[in-house]
Short mmCIF file of N, CA, C and O in Angstrom, two decimals:
data_model
loop_
_atom_site.label_atom_id
_atom_site.label_comp_id
_atom_site.label_asym_id
_atom_site.label_seq_id
_atom_site.Cartn_x
_atom_site.Cartn_y
_atom_site.Cartn_z
N MET A 1173 61.34 -104.26 -93.28
CA MET A 1173 61.52 -104.52 -91.87
C MET A 1173 61.81 -103.22 -91.11
O MET A 1173 61.27 -102.98 -90.04
N ILE A 1174 62.67 -102.38 -91.69
CA ILE A 1174 63.02 -101.12 -91.06
C ILE A 1174 61.80 -100.21 -90.98
O ILE A 1174 61.61 -99.50 -90.00
N VAL A 1175 60.96 -100.25 -92.00
CA VAL A 1175 59.76 -99.42 -92.02
C VAL A 1175 58.82 -99.82 -90.88
O VAL A 1175 58.24 -98.95 -90.20
N ILE A 1176 58.68 -101.09 -90.62
CA ILE A 1176 57.81 -101.57 -89.54
C ILE A 1176 58.35 -101.12 -88.19
O ILE A 1176 57.60 -100.66 -87.33
N VAL A 1177 59.65 -101.24 -87.99
CA VAL A 1177 60.27 -100.82 -86.73
C VAL A 1177 60.08 -99.32 -86.53
O VAL A 1177 59.72 -98.88 -85.43
N LEU A 1178 60.30 -98.53 -87.56
CA LEU A 1178 60.09 -97.08 -87.45
C LEU A 1178 58.63 -96.74 -87.18
O LEU A 1178 58.34 -95.84 -86.38
N LEU A 1179 57.72 -97.43 -87.80
CA LEU A 1179 56.30 -97.19 -87.57
C LEU A 1179 55.92 -97.52 -86.13
O LEU A 1179 55.20 -96.75 -85.48
N LEU A 1180 56.43 -98.62 -85.60
CA LEU A 1180 56.16 -98.97 -84.20
C LEU A 1180 56.77 -97.95 -83.25
O LEU A 1180 56.19 -97.64 -82.21
N TRP A 1181 57.94 -97.40 -83.60
CA TRP A 1181 58.58 -96.39 -82.76
C TRP A 1181 57.76 -95.10 -82.75
O TRP A 1181 57.58 -94.48 -81.70
N VAL A 1182 57.24 -94.71 -83.89
CA VAL A 1182 56.41 -93.51 -83.98
C VAL A 1182 55.11 -93.70 -83.19
O VAL A 1182 54.68 -92.78 -82.48
N VAL A 1183 54.52 -94.86 -83.28
CA VAL A 1183 53.30 -95.14 -82.51
C VAL A 1183 53.61 -95.08 -81.02
O VAL A 1183 52.84 -94.48 -80.24
N ALA A 1184 54.72 -95.63 -80.59
CA ALA A 1184 55.11 -95.59 -79.18
C ALA A 1184 55.32 -94.15 -78.73
O ALA A 1184 54.94 -93.77 -77.61
N PHE A 1185 55.90 -93.33 -79.58
CA PHE A 1185 56.12 -91.91 -79.25
C PHE A 1185 54.78 -91.23 -78.98
O PHE A 1185 54.63 -90.53 -77.98
N PHE A 1186 53.81 -91.42 -79.85
CA PHE A 1186 52.52 -90.77 -79.67
C PHE A 1186 51.75 -91.32 -78.47
O PHE A 1186 51.07 -90.58 -77.77
N VAL A 1187 51.86 -92.61 -78.22
CA VAL A 1187 51.19 -93.20 -77.06
C VAL A 1187 51.79 -92.64 -75.77
O VAL A 1187 51.05 -92.25 -74.85
N ALA A 1188 53.11 -92.58 -75.68
CA ALA A 1188 53.76 -92.04 -74.48
C ALA A 1188 53.41 -90.56 -74.30
O ALA A 1188 53.16 -90.11 -73.18
N ALA A 1189 53.38 -89.81 -75.38
CA ALA A 1189 53.03 -88.39 -75.29
C ALA A 1189 51.58 -88.22 -74.82
O ALA A 1189 51.28 -87.33 -74.01
N TRP A 1190 50.68 -89.06 -75.31
CA TRP A 1190 49.27 -88.98 -74.91
C TRP A 1190 49.10 -89.33 -73.43
O TRP A 1190 48.37 -88.65 -72.71
N ILE A 1191 49.78 -90.37 -72.97
CA ILE A 1191 49.70 -90.74 -71.55
C ILE A 1191 50.28 -89.61 -70.70
O ILE A 1191 49.72 -89.25 -69.66
N GLY A 1192 51.39 -89.03 -71.13
CA GLY A 1192 51.97 -87.92 -70.42
C GLY A 1192 51.04 -86.72 -70.36
O GLY A 1192 50.93 -86.04 -69.34
N TYR A 1193 50.35 -86.46 -71.45
CA TYR A 1193 49.38 -85.35 -71.48
C TYR A 1193 48.25 -85.59 -70.50
O TYR A 1193 47.85 -84.69 -69.77
N LYS A 1194 47.72 -86.79 -70.45
CA LYS A 1194 46.62 -87.11 -69.54
C LYS A 1194 47.04 -87.04 -68.07
O LYS A 1194 46.21 -86.78 -67.22
N LYS A 1195 48.31 -87.27 -67.79
CA LYS A 1195 48.79 -87.24 -66.41
C LYS A 1195 49.45 -85.91 -66.04
O LYS A 1195 49.96 -85.77 -64.94
N GLY A 1196 49.42 -84.94 -66.94
CA GLY A 1196 50.04 -83.66 -66.66
C GLY A 1196 51.55 -83.68 -66.76
O GLY A 1196 52.23 -82.82 -66.22
N ARG A 1197 52.10 -84.65 -67.45
CA ARG A 1197 53.55 -84.80 -67.61
C ARG A 1197 53.90 -84.94 -69.08
O ARG A 1197 54.65 -85.83 -69.49
N GLN A 1198 53.40 -84.03 -69.90
CA GLN A 1198 53.59 -84.14 -71.34
C GLN A 1198 55.06 -84.08 -71.77
O GLN A 1198 55.47 -84.90 -72.59
N PRO A 1199 55.88 -83.16 -71.23
CA PRO A 1199 57.29 -83.18 -71.68
C PRO A 1199 57.99 -84.50 -71.38
O PRO A 1199 58.76 -84.99 -72.20
N LEU A 1200 57.72 -85.08 -70.22
CA LEU A 1200 58.33 -86.35 -69.87
C LEU A 1200 57.86 -87.46 -70.82
O LEU A 1200 58.66 -88.29 -71.26
N GLY A 1201 56.58 -87.46 -71.15
CA GLY A 1201 56.06 -88.47 -72.07
C GLY A 1201 56.68 -88.36 -73.46
O GLY A 1201 56.99 -89.37 -74.09
N ILE A 1202 56.87 -87.14 -73.92
CA ILE A 1202 57.48 -86.94 -75.24
C ILE A 1202 58.92 -87.44 -75.24
O ILE A 1202 59.34 -88.16 -76.15
N VAL A 1203 59.67 -87.09 -74.21
CA VAL A 1203 61.08 -87.50 -74.15
C VAL A 1203 61.21 -89.02 -74.03
O VAL A 1203 62.00 -89.65 -74.75
N LEU A 1204 60.42 -89.61 -73.13
CA LEU A 1204 60.51 -91.06 -72.96
C LEU A 1204 60.05 -91.80 -74.21
O LEU A 1204 60.66 -92.81 -74.59
N GLY A 1205 58.99 -91.33 -74.85
CA GLY A 1205 58.53 -91.98 -76.07
C GLY A 1205 59.53 -91.86 -77.20
O GLY A 1205 59.71 -92.79 -77.99
N LEU A 1206 60.19 -90.72 -77.28
CA LEU A 1206 61.14 -90.49 -78.36
C LEU A 1206 62.40 -91.33 -78.19
O LEU A 1206 62.87 -91.95 -79.15
N PHE A 1207 62.92 -91.39 -76.97
CA PHE A 1207 64.21 -92.06 -76.77
C PHE A 1207 64.09 -93.52 -76.36
O PHE A 1207 65.00 -94.31 -76.63
N LEU A 1208 62.99 -93.91 -75.71
CA LEU A 1208 62.89 -95.28 -75.22
C LEU A 1208 61.81 -96.12 -75.90
O LEU A 1208 61.71 -97.31 -75.65
N GLY A 1209 60.98 -95.51 -76.72
CA GLY A 1209 59.96 -96.27 -77.43
C GLY A 1209 58.94 -96.89 -76.49
O GLY A 1209 58.37 -96.22 -75.63
N TRP A 1210 58.72 -98.19 -76.64
CA TRP A 1210 57.70 -98.87 -75.84
C TRP A 1210 58.10 -99.00 -74.37
O TRP A 1210 57.24 -99.09 -73.50
N VAL A 1211 59.38 -98.98 -74.08
CA VAL A 1211 59.82 -98.95 -72.68
C VAL A 1211 59.38 -97.62 -72.06
O VAL A 1211 58.94 -97.57 -70.91
N GLY A 1212 59.47 -96.53 -72.82
CA GLY A 1212 58.99 -95.23 -72.35
C GLY A 1212 57.49 -95.23 -72.11
O GLY A 1212 57.00 -94.59 -71.17
N VAL A 1213 56.74 -95.94 -72.93
CA VAL A 1213 55.29 -96.06 -72.72
C VAL A 1213 55.02 -96.77 -71.40
O VAL A 1213 54.17 -96.35 -70.61
N LEU A 1214 55.76 -97.83 -71.14
CA LEU A 1214 55.60 -98.57 -69.88
C LEU A 1214 55.94 -97.69 -68.68
O LEU A 1214 55.21 -97.68 -67.69
N ILE A 1215 57.02 -96.93 -68.78
CA ILE A 1215 57.40 -96.03 -67.68
C ILE A 1215 56.32 -94.98 -67.47
O ILE A 1215 55.93 -94.69 -66.33
N MET A 1216 55.80 -94.40 -68.54
CA MET A 1216 54.75 -93.38 -68.40
C MET A 1216 53.48 -93.98 -67.80
O MET A 1216 52.77 -93.30 -67.07
N ALA A 1217 53.20 -95.22 -68.10
CA ALA A 1217 52.01 -95.87 -67.53
C ALA A 1217 52.18 -96.06 -66.02
O ALA A 1217 51.19 -96.03 -65.28
N LEU A 1218 53.40 -96.23 -65.55
CA LEU A 1218 53.65 -96.46 -64.13
C LEU A 1218 53.84 -95.17 -63.33
O LEU A 1218 53.66 -95.17 -62.12
N VAL A 1219 54.19 -94.07 -63.99
CA VAL A 1219 54.41 -92.80 -63.31
C VAL A 1219 53.06 -92.20 -62.94
O VAL A 1219 52.12 -92.23 -63.72
N GLY A 1220 52.97 -91.67 -61.74
CA GLY A 1220 51.72 -91.06 -61.28
C GLY A 1220 51.52 -89.68 -61.88
O GLY A 1220 52.44 -89.07 -62.43
N PRO A 1221 50.31 -89.16 -61.76
CA PRO A 1221 50.03 -87.82 -62.28
C PRO A 1221 50.65 -86.75 -61.39
O PRO A 1221 50.98 -87.00 -60.22
N THR A 1222 50.79 -85.55 -61.93
CA THR A 1222 51.25 -84.43 -61.12
C THR A 1222 50.15 -84.06 -60.14
O THR A 1222 48.99 -84.42 -60.32
N SER A 1223 50.49 -83.34 -59.10
CA SER A 1223 49.48 -82.97 -58.11
C SER A 1223 48.40 -82.09 -58.72
O SER A 1223 47.24 -82.18 -58.35
N GLU A 1224 48.76 -81.23 -59.68
CA GLU A 1224 47.76 -80.40 -60.34
C GLU A 1224 46.79 -81.25 -61.15
O GLU A 1224 45.59 -81.01 -61.16
N ALA A 1225 47.32 -82.25 -61.84
CA ALA A 1225 46.47 -83.12 -62.64
C ALA A 1225 45.55 -83.95 -61.74
O ALA A 1225 44.38 -84.16 -62.06
N ALA A 1226 46.06 -84.42 -60.61
CA ALA A 1226 45.24 -85.21 -59.69
C ALA A 1226 44.13 -84.33 -59.09
O ALA A 1226 42.99 -84.77 -58.95
N ARG A 1227 44.45 -83.09 -58.75
CA ARG A 1227 43.45 -82.19 -58.19
C ARG A 1227 42.38 -81.85 -59.24
O ARG A 1227 41.19 -81.83 -58.94
N ALA A 1228 42.81 -81.60 -60.48
CA ALA A 1228 41.86 -81.29 -61.54
C ALA A 1228 40.93 -82.48 -61.80
O ALA A 1228 39.73 -82.30 -62.02
N GLU A 1229 41.47 -83.68 -61.75
CA GLU A 1229 40.63 -84.88 -61.94
C GLU A 1229 39.64 -85.03 -60.81
O GLU A 1229 38.48 -85.37 -61.02
N ALA A 1230 40.07 -84.77 -59.57
CA ALA A 1230 39.15 -84.86 -58.43
C ALA A 1230 38.06 -83.81 -58.53
O ALA A 1230 36.89 -84.07 -58.22
N LEU A 1231 38.41 -82.61 -58.98
CA LEU A 1231 37.39 -81.57 -59.15
C LEU A 1231 36.42 -81.91 -60.27
O LEU A 1231 35.24 -81.61 -60.19
N ARG A 1232 36.93 -82.52 -61.33
CA ARG A 1232 36.07 -82.86 -62.46
C ARG A 1232 35.09 -83.97 -62.09
O ARG A 1232 33.94 -83.96 -62.51
N GLN A 1233 35.53 -84.92 -61.29
CA GLN A 1233 34.66 -86.05 -60.95
C GLN A 1233 33.54 -85.64 -60.02
O GLN A 1233 32.45 -86.16 -60.11
N GLY A 1234 33.78 -84.73 -59.09
CA GLY A 1234 32.73 -84.27 -58.19
C GLY A 1234 32.42 -85.26 -57.09
O GLY A 1234 33.22 -86.12 -56.75
N PHE A 1235 31.20 -85.12 -56.53
CA PHE A 1235 30.77 -85.97 -55.42
C PHE A 1235 29.29 -86.28 -55.60
O PHE A 1235 28.59 -85.56 -56.29
N PRO A 1236 28.78 -87.35 -54.98
CA PRO A 1236 27.37 -87.68 -55.14
C PRO A 1236 26.47 -86.75 -54.33
O PRO A 1236 26.80 -86.38 -53.19
N CYS A 1237 25.34 -86.38 -54.90
CA CYS A 1237 24.34 -85.59 -54.19
C CYS A 1237 23.78 -86.44 -53.05
O CYS A 1237 23.46 -87.62 -53.25
N PRO A 1238 23.64 -85.88 -51.83
CA PRO A 1238 23.13 -86.69 -50.72
C PRO A 1238 21.65 -87.05 -50.87
O PRO A 1238 21.16 -87.93 -50.18
N TYR A 1239 20.94 -86.42 -51.80
CA TYR A 1239 19.51 -86.68 -51.96
C TYR A 1239 19.21 -87.62 -53.13
O TYR A 1239 18.46 -88.58 -52.98
N CYS A 1240 19.81 -87.35 -54.31
CA CYS A 1240 19.48 -88.17 -55.48
C CYS A 1240 20.64 -89.06 -55.94
O CYS A 1240 20.50 -89.84 -56.87
N GLN A 1241 21.83 -88.91 -55.34
CA GLN A 1241 23.02 -89.71 -55.62
C GLN A 1241 23.61 -89.48 -57.01
O GLN A 1241 24.45 -90.24 -57.45
N GLU A 1242 23.18 -88.44 -57.71
CA GLU A 1242 23.81 -88.08 -58.99
C GLU A 1242 25.09 -87.30 -58.70
O GLU A 1242 25.21 -86.63 -57.69
N VAL A 1243 26.06 -87.39 -59.60
CA VAL A 1243 27.34 -86.72 -59.40
C VAL A 1243 27.17 -85.22 -59.61
O VAL A 1243 26.59 -84.77 -60.59
N VAL A 1244 27.68 -84.44 -58.64
CA VAL A 1244 27.61 -82.99 -58.67
C VAL A 1244 29.03 -82.45 -58.59
O VAL A 1244 29.86 -82.99 -57.85
N ARG A 1245 29.33 -81.40 -59.34
CA ARG A 1245 30.66 -80.81 -59.29
C ARG A 1245 30.91 -80.14 -57.96
O ARG A 1245 30.00 -79.63 -57.32
N HIS A 1246 32.19 -80.12 -57.56
CA HIS A 1246 32.57 -79.44 -56.33
C HIS A 1246 32.27 -77.95 -56.46
O HIS A 1246 32.44 -77.37 -57.52
N GLY A 1247 31.80 -77.36 -55.41
CA GLY A 1247 31.48 -75.94 -55.41
C GLY A 1247 30.03 -75.64 -55.72
O GLY A 1247 29.58 -74.51 -55.60
N ALA A 1248 29.26 -76.65 -56.14
CA ALA A 1248 27.85 -76.42 -56.46
C ALA A 1248 27.06 -76.22 -55.17
O ALA A 1248 27.32 -76.86 -54.15
N THR A 1249 26.09 -75.31 -55.21
CA THR A 1249 25.24 -75.06 -54.05
C THR A 1249 23.85 -75.67 -54.22
O THR A 1249 23.14 -75.87 -53.25
N VAL A 1250 23.49 -75.96 -55.48
CA VAL A 1250 22.21 -76.59 -55.79
C VAL A 1250 22.47 -77.76 -56.74
O VAL A 1250 23.24 -77.64 -57.69
N CYS A 1251 21.84 -78.89 -56.46
CA CYS A 1251 21.99 -80.05 -57.34
C CYS A 1251 21.30 -79.78 -58.67
O CYS A 1251 20.12 -79.42 -58.69
N PRO A 1252 22.01 -79.95 -59.79
CA PRO A 1252 21.37 -79.70 -61.09
C PRO A 1252 20.34 -80.76 -61.47
O PRO A 1252 19.55 -80.55 -62.38
N HIS A 1253 20.31 -81.87 -60.75
CA HIS A 1253 19.39 -82.95 -61.07
C HIS A 1253 18.09 -82.86 -60.29
O HIS A 1253 17.00 -82.91 -60.87
N CYS A 1254 18.19 -82.72 -58.96
CA CYS A 1254 16.98 -82.70 -58.14
C CYS A 1254 16.63 -81.30 -57.64
O CYS A 1254 15.61 -81.12 -56.98
N GLN A 1255 17.48 -80.31 -57.93
CA GLN A 1255 17.23 -78.91 -57.59
C GLN A 1255 17.16 -78.65 -56.09
O GLN A 1255 16.54 -77.68 -55.67
N ARG A 1256 17.77 -79.47 -55.27
CA ARG A 1256 17.77 -79.25 -53.82
C ARG A 1256 19.06 -78.56 -53.41
O ARG A 1256 20.10 -78.74 -54.03
N ASP A 1257 18.98 -77.78 -52.34
CA ASP A 1257 20.17 -77.13 -51.81
C ASP A 1257 21.12 -78.17 -51.25
O ASP A 1257 20.70 -79.12 -50.58
N LEU A 1258 22.40 -77.98 -51.51
CA LEU A 1258 23.41 -78.93 -51.07
C LEU A 1258 24.13 -78.41 -49.84
O LEU A 1258 24.29 -77.20 -49.67
N PRO A 1259 24.56 -79.32 -48.97
CA PRO A 1259 25.41 -78.88 -47.85
C PRO A 1259 26.75 -78.41 -48.41
O PRO A 1259 27.06 -78.65 -49.57
N PRO A 1260 27.57 -77.77 -47.59
CA PRO A 1260 28.89 -77.34 -48.08
C PRO A 1260 29.65 -78.52 -48.68
O PRO A 1260 29.58 -79.64 -48.18
N THR A 1261 30.38 -78.26 -49.77
CA THR A 1261 31.08 -79.33 -50.47
C THR A 1261 32.20 -79.89 -49.62
O THR A 1261 32.85 -79.17 -48.87
N PRO A 1262 32.43 -81.20 -49.73
CA PRO A 1262 33.55 -81.79 -48.99
C PRO A 1262 34.87 -81.28 -49.55
O PRO A 1262 34.97 -80.97 -50.73
N ALA A 1263 35.84 -81.17 -48.69
CA ALA A 1263 37.14 -80.66 -49.12
C ALA A 1263 37.82 -81.67 -50.03
O ALA A 1263 37.72 -82.88 -49.83
N VAL A 1264 38.50 -81.15 -51.04
CA VAL A 1264 39.25 -82.01 -51.95
C VAL A 1264 40.60 -82.30 -51.33
O VAL A 1264 41.30 -81.40 -50.90
N LYS A 1265 40.95 -83.57 -51.24
CA LYS A 1265 42.21 -83.98 -50.65
C LYS A 1265 43.35 -83.56 -51.57
O LYS A 1265 43.38 -83.90 -52.74
N ARG A 1266 44.28 -82.79 -51.04
CA ARG A 1266 45.43 -82.35 -51.82
C ARG A 1266 46.46 -83.46 -51.85
O ARG A 1266 46.75 -84.09 -50.85
N VAL A 1267 47.02 -83.68 -53.03
CA VAL A 1267 48.01 -84.75 -53.19
C VAL A 1267 49.38 -84.16 -53.17
O VAL A 1267 49.66 -83.14 -53.65
#
């Protein structure tokens, strides 16, 4: 019984750390997973990302090309799909 509880606690620790890493809050995820277990996982799931992580995600997702509607990274001057010149990129909303 104790082995199962410890195994579930270790799994909760890694899940909380992974969620924290994805949201740019890895130290918080490690601490919450270590001390609170699955409650820490729930808290990490509800906590928002850091502003740097949100900006990086917005930059990674890009915007649709106005001509072919394929996703293009911010800062691109030519669409890699249809090879047409792009208008200036829309500003990324800072969080």
